[in-house]
mmCIF file of C-alpha atoms and ligand atoms in Angstrom:
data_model
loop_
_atom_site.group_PDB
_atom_site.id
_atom_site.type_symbol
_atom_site.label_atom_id
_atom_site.label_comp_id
_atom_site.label_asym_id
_atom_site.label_seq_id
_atom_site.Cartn_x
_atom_site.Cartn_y
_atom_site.Cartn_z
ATOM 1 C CA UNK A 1 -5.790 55.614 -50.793
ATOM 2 C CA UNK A 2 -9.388 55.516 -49.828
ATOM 3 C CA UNK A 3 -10.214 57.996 -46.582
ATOM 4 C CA UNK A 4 -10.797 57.066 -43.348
ATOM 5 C CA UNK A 5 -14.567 56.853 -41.980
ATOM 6 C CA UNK A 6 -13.932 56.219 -38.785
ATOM 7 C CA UNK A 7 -11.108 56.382 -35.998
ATOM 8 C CA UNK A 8 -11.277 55.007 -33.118
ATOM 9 C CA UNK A 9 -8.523 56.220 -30.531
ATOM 10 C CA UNK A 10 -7.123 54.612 -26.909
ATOM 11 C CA UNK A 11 -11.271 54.297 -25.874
ATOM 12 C CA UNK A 12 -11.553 53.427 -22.028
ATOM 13 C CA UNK A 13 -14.022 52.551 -20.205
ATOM 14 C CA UNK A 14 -14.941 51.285 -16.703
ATOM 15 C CA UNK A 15 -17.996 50.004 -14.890
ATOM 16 C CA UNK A 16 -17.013 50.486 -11.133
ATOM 17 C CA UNK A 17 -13.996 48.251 -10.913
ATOM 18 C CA UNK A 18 -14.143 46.754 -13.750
ATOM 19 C CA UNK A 19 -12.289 47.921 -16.980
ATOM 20 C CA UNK A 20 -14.017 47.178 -19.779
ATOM 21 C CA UNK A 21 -12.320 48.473 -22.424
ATOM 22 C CA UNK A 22 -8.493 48.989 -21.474
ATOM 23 C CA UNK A 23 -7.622 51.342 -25.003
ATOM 24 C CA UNK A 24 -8.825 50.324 -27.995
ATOM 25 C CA UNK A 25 -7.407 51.960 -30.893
ATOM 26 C CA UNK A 26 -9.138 51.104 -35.221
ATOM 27 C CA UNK A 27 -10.010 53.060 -37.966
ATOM 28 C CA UNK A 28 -12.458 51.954 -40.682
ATOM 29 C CA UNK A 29 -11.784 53.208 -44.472
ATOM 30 C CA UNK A 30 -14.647 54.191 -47.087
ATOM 31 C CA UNK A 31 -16.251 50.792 -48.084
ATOM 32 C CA UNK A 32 -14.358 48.443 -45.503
ATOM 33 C CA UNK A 33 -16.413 46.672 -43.483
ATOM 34 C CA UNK A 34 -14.456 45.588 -40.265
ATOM 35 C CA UNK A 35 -15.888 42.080 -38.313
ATOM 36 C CA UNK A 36 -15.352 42.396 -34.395
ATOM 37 C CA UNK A 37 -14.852 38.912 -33.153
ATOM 38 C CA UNK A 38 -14.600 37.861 -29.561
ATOM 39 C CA UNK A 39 -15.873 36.083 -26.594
ATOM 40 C CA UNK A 40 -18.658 36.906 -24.163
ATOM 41 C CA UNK A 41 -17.635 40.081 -21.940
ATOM 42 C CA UNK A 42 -14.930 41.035 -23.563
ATOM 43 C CA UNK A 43 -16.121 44.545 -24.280
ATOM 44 C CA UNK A 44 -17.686 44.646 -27.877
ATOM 45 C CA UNK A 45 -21.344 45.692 -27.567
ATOM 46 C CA UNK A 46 -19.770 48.511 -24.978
ATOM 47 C CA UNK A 47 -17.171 49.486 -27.733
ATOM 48 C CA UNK A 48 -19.923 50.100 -30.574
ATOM 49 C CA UNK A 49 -21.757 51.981 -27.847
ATOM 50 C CA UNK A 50 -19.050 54.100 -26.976
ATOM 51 C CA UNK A 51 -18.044 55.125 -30.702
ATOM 52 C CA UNK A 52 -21.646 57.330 -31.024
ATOM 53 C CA UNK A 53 -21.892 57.818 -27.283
ATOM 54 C CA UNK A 54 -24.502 55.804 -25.630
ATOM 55 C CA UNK A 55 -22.290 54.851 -23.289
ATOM 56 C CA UNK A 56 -20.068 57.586 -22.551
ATOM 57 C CA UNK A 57 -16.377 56.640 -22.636
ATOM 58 C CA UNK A 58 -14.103 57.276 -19.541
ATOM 59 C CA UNK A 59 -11.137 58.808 -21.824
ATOM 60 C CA UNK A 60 -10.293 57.977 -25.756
ATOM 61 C CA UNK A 61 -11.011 59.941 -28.987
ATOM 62 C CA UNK A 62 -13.323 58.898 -31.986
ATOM 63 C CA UNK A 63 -13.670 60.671 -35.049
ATOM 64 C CA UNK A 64 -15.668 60.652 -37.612
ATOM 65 C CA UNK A 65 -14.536 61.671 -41.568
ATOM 66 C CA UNK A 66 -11.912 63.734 -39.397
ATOM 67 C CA UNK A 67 -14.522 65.146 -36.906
ATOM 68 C CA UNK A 68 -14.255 64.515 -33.667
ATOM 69 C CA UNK A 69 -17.382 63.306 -31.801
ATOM 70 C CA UNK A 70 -17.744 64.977 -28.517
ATOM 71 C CA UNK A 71 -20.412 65.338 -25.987
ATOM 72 C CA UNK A 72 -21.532 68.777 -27.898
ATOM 73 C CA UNK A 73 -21.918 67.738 -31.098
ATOM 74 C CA UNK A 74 -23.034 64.110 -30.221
ATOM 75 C CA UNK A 75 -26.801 64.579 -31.431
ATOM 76 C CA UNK A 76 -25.600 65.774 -35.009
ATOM 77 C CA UNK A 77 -22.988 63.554 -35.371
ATOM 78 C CA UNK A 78 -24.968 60.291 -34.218
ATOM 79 C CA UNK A 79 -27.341 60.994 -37.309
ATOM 80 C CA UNK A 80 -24.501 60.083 -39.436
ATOM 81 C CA UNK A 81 -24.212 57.299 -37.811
ATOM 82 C CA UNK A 82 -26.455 53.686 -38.383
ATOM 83 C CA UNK A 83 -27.011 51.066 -35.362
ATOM 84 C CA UNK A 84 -28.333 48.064 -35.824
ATOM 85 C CA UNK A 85 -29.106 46.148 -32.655
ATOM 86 C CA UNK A 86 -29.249 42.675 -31.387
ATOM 87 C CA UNK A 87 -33.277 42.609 -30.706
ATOM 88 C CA UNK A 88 -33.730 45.351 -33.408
ATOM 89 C CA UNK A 89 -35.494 47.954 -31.372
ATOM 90 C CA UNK A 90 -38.121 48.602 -33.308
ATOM 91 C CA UNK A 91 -41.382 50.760 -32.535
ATOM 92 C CA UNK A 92 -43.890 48.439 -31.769
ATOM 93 C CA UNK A 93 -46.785 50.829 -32.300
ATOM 94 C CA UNK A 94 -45.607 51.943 -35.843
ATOM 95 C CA UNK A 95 -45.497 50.144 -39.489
ATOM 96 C CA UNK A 96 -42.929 49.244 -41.370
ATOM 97 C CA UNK A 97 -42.858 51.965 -42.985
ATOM 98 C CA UNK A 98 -43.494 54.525 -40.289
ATOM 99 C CA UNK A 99 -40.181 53.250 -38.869
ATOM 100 C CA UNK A 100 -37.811 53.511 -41.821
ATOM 101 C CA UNK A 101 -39.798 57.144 -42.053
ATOM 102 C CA UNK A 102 -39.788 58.577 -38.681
ATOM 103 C CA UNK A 103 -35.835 59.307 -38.795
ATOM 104 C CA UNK A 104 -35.817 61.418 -41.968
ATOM 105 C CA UNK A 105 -38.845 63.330 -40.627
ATOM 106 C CA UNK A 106 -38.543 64.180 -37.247
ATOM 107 C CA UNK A 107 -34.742 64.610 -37.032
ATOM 108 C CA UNK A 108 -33.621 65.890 -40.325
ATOM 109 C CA UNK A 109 -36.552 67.428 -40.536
ATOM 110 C CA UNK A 110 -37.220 66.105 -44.434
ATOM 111 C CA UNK A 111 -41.117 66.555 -45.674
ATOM 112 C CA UNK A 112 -42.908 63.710 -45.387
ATOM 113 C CA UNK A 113 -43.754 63.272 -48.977
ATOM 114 C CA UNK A 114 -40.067 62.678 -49.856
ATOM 115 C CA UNK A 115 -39.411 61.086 -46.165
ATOM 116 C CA UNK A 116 -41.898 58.482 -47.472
ATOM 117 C CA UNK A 117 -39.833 57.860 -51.172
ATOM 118 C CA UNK A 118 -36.431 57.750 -49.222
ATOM 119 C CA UNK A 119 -38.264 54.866 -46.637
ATOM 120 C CA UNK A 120 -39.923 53.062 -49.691
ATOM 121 C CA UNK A 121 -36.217 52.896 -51.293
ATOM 122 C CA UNK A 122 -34.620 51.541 -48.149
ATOM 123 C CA UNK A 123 -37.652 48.749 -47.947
ATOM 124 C CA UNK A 124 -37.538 47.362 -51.604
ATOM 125 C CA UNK A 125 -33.438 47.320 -50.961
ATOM 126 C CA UNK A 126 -34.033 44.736 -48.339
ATOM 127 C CA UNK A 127 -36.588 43.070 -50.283
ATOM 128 C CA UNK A 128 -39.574 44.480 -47.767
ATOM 129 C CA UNK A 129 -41.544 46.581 -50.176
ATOM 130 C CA UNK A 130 -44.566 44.752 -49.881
ATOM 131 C CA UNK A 131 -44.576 44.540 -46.039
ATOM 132 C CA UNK A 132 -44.250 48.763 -45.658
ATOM 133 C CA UNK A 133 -48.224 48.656 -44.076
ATOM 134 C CA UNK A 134 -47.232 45.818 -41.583
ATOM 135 C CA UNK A 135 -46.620 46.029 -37.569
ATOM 136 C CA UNK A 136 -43.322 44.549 -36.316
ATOM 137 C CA UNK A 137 -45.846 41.675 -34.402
ATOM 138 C CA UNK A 138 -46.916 40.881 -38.391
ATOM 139 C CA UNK A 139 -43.095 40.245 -39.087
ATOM 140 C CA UNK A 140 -41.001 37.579 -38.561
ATOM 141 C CA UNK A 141 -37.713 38.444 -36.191
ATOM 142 C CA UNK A 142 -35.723 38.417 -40.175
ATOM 143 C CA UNK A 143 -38.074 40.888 -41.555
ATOM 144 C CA UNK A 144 -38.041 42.645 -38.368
ATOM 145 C CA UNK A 145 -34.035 42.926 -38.256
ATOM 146 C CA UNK A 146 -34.153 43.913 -42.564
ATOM 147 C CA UNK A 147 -36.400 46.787 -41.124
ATOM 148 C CA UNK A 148 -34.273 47.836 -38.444
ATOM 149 C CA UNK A 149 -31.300 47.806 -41.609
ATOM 150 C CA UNK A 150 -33.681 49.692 -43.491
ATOM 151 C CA UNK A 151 -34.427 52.776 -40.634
ATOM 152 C CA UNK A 152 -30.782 52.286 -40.827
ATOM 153 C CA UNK A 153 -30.269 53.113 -44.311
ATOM 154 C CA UNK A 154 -32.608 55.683 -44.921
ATOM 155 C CA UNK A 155 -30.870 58.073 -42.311
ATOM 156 C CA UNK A 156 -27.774 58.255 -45.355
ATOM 157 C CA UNK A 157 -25.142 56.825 -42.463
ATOM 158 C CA UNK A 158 -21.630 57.459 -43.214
ATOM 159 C CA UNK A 159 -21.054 54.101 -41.412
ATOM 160 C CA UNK A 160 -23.217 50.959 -39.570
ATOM 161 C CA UNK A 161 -22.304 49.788 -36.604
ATOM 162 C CA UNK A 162 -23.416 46.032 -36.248
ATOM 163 C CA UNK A 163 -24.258 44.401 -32.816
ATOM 164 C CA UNK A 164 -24.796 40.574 -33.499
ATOM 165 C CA UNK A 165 -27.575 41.158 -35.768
ATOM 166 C CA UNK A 166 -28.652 37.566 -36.051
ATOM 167 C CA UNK A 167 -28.074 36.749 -32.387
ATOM 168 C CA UNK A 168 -31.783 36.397 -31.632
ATOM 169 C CA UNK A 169 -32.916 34.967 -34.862
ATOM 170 C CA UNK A 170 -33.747 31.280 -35.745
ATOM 171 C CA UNK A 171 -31.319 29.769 -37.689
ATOM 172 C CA UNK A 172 -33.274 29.580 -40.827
ATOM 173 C CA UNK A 173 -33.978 33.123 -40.809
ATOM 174 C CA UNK A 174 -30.245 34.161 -40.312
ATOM 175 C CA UNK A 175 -29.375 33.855 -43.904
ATOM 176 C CA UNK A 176 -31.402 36.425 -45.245
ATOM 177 C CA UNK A 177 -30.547 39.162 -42.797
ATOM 178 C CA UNK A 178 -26.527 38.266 -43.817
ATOM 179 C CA UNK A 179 -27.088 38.296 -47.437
ATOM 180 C CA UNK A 180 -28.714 42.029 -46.629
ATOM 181 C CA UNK A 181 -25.491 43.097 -45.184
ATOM 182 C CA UNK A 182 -23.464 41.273 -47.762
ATOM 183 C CA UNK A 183 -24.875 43.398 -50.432
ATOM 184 C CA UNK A 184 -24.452 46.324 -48.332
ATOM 185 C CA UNK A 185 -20.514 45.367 -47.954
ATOM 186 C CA UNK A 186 -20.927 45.045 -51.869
ATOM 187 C CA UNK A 187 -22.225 47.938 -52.637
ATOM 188 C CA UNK A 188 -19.460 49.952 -50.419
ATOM 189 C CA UNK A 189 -21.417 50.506 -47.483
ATOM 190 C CA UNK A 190 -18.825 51.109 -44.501
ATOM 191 C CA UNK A 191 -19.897 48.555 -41.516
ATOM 192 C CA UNK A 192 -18.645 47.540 -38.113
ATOM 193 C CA UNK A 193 -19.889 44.300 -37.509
ATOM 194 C CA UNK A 194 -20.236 42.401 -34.503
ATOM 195 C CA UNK A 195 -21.111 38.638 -34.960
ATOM 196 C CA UNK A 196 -20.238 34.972 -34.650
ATOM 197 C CA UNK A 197 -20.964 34.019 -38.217
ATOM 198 C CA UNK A 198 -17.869 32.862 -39.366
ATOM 199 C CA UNK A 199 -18.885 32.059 -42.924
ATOM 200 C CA UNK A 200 -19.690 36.559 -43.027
ATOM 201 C CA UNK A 201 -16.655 36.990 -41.353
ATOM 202 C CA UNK A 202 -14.299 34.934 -43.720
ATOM 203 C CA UNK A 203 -16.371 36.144 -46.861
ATOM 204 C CA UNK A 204 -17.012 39.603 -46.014
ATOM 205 C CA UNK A 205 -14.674 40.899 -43.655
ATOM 206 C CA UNK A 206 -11.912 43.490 -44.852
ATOM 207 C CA UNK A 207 -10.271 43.189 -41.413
ATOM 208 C CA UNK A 208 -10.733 40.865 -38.462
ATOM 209 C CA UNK A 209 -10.745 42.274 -34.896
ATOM 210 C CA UNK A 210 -10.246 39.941 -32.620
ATOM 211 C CA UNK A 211 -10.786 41.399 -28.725
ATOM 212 C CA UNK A 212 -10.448 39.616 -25.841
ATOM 213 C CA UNK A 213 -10.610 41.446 -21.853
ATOM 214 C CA UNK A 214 -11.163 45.132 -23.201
ATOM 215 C CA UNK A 215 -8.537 45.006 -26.025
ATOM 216 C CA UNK A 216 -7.996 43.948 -29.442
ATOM 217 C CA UNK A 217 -5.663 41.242 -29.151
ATOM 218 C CA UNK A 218 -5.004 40.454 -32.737
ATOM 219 C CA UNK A 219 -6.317 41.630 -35.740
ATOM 220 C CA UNK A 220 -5.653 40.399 -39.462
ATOM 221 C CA UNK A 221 -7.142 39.945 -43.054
ATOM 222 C CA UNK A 222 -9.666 36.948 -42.793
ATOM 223 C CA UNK A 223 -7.721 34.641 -44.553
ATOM 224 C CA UNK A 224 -5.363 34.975 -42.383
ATOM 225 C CA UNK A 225 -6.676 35.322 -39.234
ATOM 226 C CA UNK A 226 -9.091 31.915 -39.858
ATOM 227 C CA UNK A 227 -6.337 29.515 -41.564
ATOM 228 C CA UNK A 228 -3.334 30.880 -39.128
ATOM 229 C CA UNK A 229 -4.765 32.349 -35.630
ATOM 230 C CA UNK A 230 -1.517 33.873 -33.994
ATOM 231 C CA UNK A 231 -2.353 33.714 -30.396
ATOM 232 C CA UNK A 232 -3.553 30.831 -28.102
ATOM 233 C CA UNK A 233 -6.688 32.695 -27.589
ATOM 234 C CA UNK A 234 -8.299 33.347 -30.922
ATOM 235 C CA UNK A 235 -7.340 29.632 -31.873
ATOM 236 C CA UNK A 236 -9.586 28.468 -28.582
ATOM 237 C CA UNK A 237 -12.121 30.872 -29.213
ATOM 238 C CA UNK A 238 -12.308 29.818 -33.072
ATOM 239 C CA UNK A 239 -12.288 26.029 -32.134
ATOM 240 C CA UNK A 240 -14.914 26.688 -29.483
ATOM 241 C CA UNK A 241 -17.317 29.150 -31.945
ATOM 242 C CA UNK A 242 -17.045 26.113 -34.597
ATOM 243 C CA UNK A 243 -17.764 23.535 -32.293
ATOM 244 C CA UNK A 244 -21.101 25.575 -31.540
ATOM 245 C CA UNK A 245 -22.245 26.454 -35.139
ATOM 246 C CA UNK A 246 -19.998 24.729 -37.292
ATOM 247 C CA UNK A 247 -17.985 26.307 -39.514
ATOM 248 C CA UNK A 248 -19.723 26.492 -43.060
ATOM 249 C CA UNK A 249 -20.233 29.862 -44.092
ATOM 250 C CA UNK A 250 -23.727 30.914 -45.091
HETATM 251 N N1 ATP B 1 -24.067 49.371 -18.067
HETATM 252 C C1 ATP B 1 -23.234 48.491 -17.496
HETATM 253 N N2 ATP B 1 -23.002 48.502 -16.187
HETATM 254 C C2 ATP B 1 -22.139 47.662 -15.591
HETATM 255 N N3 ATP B 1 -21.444 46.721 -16.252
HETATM 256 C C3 ATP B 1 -21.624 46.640 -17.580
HETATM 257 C C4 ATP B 1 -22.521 47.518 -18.274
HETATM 258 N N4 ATP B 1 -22.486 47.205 -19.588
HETATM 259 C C5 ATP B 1 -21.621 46.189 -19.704
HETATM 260 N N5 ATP B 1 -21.093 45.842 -18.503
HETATM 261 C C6 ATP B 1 -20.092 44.801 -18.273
HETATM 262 O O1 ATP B 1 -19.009 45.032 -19.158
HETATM 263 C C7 ATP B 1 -18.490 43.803 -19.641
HETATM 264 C C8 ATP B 1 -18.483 43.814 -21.137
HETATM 265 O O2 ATP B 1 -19.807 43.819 -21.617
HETATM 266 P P1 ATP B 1 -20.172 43.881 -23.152
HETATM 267 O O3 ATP B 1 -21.648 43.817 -23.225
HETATM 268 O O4 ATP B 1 -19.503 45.036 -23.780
HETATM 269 O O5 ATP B 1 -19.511 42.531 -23.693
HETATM 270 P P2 ATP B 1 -19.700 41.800 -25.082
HETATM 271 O O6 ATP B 1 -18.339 41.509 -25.588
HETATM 272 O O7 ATP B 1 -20.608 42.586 -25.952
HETATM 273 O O8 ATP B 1 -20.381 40.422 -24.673
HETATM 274 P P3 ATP B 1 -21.476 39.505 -25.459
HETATM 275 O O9 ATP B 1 -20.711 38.728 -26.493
HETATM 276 O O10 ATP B 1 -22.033 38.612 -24.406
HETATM 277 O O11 ATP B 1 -22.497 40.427 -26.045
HETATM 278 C C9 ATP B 1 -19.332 42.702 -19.025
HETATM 279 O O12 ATP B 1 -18.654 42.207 -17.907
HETATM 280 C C10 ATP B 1 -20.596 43.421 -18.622
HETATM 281 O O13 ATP B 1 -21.188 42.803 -17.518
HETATM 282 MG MG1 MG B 2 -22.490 42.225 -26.802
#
């Protein structure tokens, strides 16, 4: 029995009147990466942000490798923890390479000699090595996002947590950003992913979550969960997603 990563317990959370997230309850094992699935609103960018607190959750419990995070120990414990965003918040004003480096420097505090090796690594891993001296405005939005992976990486995350990582990408660019994270899932990286590619979902997924109004309303192995949808929702939402992007995977 691999060990849990991650455990995710009865999170709430409200904005004013509206609940958001009405309990939601996972847990991720060593190497599993878990595809959140769902339609627009339904709570999944607020869930990823409530696992390492940027959005601080009304009541729930997450835990990670058995340690609870809490709002004490939230800087430590968010080190161990990758994000990769959406619109990759990257630092304009630094390289490549200053942004894979700037995490293993200035928060855990490693020299920069070594800082720079560690960074160097993480680049050539997504295939950047040769773009380390360029500014995100020299790099296309899939080099851009295989940097963000790479400042990522080189902070030695215990898990990545995925917010539609190809969302704002052109489609000819979203293929090399998933093959990234499918060697990641390959090499028994521990992800949460959230993202409409289908084709990564069915391929790479260990577990589908499928959430819908603040909950996860079904949840399955892909095979499953693609060929034999139990509720009336995740078969409308998977007919509506394929009707959009079609349904090959990449
Ligand atoms: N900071 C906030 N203040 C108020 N409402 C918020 C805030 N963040 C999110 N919401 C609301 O919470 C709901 C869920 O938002 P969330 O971004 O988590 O959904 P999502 O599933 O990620 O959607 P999408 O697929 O469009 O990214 C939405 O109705 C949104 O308007
Ligand atoms: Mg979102």
């Amino acid at each position: 029995m691999s060990e849990v990563v991650l455990r995710v317990e009865n999170l709430k959370k409200s904005f004013g009147s509206v609940q958001v997230l009405r309990g939601v309850s996972f847990e991720v094992k060593r190497g599993e990466t878990k595809v959140i699935l769902g339609p627009s609103g339904t709570g999944k960018s607020t869930l990823l942000a409530c696992i390492n607190r940027l959005v601080e959750p009304d009541s729930g419990r997450v835990f990670l490798e058995n340690e609870e995070i809490t709002p004490k120990n939230v800087h430590r414990m968010r080190q161990k923890i990758g994000f990769v965003f959406q619109d990759f918040n990257l630092f304009n004003h630094l390289t490549a390479l200053d942004n894979v480096r700037i995490g293993p420097m200035k928060v855990q505090k490693i020299p920069k000699e070594e800082a720079t090796q560690i960074a160097l690594e993480q680049l050539r891993k997504v295939g950047l090595l040769d773009k380390a001296n360029h500014y995100p405005s020299q790099l296309s939005g899939g080099q851009k996002q295989r940097v963000a992976i790479a400042r990522a990486l080189a902070m030695r995350p215990k898990v990545i947590l995925f917010d539609e990582p190809t969302s704002a990408l052109d489609p000819e660019l979203i293929g090399e950003v998933l093959s990234v994270m499918m060697d990641l899932a390959k090499e028994g990286m521990t992800m949460v992913v959230v993202t409409h590619e289908l084709g990564f979902a069915r391929n790479v997924a260990s577990e589908i979550l499928f959430m819908e109004d603040g909950v996860i309303l079904e949840r399955g192995a892909p095979d499953e969960f693609f060929s034999n949808p139990k509720t009336e929702r995740a078969k409308q939402f998977l007919k509506k997603l394929s009707e959009l992007y079609g349904e090959k995977p990449r």
